[in-house]
PDB file of C-alpha atoms in Angstrom:
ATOM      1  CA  UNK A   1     149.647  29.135-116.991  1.00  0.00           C
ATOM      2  CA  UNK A   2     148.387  26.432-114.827  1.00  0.00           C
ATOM      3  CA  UNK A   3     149.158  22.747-115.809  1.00  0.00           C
ATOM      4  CA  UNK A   4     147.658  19.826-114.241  1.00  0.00           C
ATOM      5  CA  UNK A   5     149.869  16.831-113.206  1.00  0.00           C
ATOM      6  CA  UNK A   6     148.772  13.234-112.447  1.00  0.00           C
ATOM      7  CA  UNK A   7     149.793  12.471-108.763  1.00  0.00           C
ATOM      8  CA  UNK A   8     149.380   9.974-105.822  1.00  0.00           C
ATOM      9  CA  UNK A   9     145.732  11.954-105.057  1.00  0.00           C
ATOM     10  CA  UNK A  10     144.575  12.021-108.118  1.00  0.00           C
ATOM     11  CA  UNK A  11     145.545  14.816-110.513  1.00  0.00           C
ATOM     12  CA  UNK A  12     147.246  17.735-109.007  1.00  0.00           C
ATOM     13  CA  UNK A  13     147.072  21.534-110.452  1.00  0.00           C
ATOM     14  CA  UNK A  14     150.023  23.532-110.039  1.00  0.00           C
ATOM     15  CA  UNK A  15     151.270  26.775-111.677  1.00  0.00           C
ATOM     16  CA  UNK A  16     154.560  27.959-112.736  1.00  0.00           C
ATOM     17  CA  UNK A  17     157.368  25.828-114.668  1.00  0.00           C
ATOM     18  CA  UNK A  18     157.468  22.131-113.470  1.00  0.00           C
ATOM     19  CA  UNK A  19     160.217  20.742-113.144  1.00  0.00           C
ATOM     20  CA  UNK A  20     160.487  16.875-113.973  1.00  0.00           C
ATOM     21  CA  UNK A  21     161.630  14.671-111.254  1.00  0.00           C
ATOM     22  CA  UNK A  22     159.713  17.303-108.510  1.00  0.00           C
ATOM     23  CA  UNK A  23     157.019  14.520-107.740  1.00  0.00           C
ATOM     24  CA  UNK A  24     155.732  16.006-105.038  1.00  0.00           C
ATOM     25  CA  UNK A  25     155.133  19.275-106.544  1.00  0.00           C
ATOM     26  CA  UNK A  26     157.136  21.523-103.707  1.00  0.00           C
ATOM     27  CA  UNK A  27     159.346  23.005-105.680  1.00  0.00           C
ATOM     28  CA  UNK A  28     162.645  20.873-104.395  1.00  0.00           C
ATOM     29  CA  UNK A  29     163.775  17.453-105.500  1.00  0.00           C
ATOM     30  CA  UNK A  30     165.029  16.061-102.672  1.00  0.00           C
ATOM     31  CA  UNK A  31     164.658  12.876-100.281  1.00  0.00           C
ATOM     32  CA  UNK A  32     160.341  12.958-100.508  1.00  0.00           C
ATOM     33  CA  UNK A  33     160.398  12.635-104.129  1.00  0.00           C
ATOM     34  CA  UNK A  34     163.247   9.845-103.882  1.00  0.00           C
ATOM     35  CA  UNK A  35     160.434   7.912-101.625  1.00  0.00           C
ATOM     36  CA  UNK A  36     158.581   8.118-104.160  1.00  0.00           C
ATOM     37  CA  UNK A  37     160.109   6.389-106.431  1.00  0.00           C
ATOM     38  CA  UNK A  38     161.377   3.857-103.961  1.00  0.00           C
ATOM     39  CA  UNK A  39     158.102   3.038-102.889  1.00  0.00           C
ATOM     40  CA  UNK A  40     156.525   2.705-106.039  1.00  0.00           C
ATOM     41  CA  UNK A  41     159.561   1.046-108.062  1.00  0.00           C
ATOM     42  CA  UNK A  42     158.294  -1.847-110.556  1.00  0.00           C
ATOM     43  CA  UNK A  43     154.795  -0.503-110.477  1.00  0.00           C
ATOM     44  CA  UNK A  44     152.844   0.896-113.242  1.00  0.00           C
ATOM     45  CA  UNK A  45     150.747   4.126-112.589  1.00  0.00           C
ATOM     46  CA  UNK A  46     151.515   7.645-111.742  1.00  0.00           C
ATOM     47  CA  UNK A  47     153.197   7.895-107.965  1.00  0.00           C
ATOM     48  CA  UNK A  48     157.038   7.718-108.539  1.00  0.00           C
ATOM     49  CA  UNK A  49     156.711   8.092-112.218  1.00  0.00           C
ATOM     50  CA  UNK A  50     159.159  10.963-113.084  1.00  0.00           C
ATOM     51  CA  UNK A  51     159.611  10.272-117.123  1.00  0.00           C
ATOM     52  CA  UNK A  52     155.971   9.838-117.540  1.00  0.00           C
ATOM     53  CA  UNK A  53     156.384   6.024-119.207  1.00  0.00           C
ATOM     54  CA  UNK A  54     153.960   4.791-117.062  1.00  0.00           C
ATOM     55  CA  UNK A  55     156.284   2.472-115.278  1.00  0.00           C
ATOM     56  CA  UNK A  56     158.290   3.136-112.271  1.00  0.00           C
ATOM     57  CA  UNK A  57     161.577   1.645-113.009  1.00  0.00           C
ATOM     58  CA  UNK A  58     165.166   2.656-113.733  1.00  0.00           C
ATOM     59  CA  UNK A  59     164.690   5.542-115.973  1.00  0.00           C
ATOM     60  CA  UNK A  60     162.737   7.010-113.213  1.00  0.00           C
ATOM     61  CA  UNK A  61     165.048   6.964-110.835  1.00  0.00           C
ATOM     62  CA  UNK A  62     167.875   8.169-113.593  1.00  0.00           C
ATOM     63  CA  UNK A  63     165.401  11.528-113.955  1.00  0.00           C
ATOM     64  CA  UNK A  64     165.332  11.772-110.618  1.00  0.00           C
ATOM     65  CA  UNK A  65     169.007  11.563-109.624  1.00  0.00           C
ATOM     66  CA  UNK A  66     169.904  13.902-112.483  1.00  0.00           C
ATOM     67  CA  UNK A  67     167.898  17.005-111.030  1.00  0.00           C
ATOM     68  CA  UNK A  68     168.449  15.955-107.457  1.00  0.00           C
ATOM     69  CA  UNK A  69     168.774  18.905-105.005  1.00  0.00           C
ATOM     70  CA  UNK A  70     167.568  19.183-101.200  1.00  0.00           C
ATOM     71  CA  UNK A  71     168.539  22.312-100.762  1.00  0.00           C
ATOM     72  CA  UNK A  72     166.007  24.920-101.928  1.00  0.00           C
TER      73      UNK A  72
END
């Protein structure tokens, strides 16, 4: 089924299983989504916000570094 996802352009639609930490929504969480985080740490709103707490912070970048993978 499809499932929509809050993103950096608004809200994103995507199909298939998502996986949390894939911010991007390519499929592969790797360096881009890492930006993402970066460049949105201590910020509230959705870019970078891999738990879905509504803060970029430290958990974030824990979710992120746990399902980290660049290679497809």
């Amino acid at each position: 089924g499809a499932l929509s996802i809050p993103g950096a352009l608004g809200t994103v639609g995507a199909t298939g299983p998502f996986q949390q930490g894939d911010l991007n929504l390519d499929a592969t969480i790797d360096l881009a989504d890492l930006n993402l985080v970066l460049g949105s740490f201590g910020e509230s709103g959705p870019v970078g916000d891999a738990d879905g707490s509504g803060l970029v912070d430290l958990a974030d970048l824990n979710t992120l570094l746990g399902a980290f993978d660049p290679a497809p």
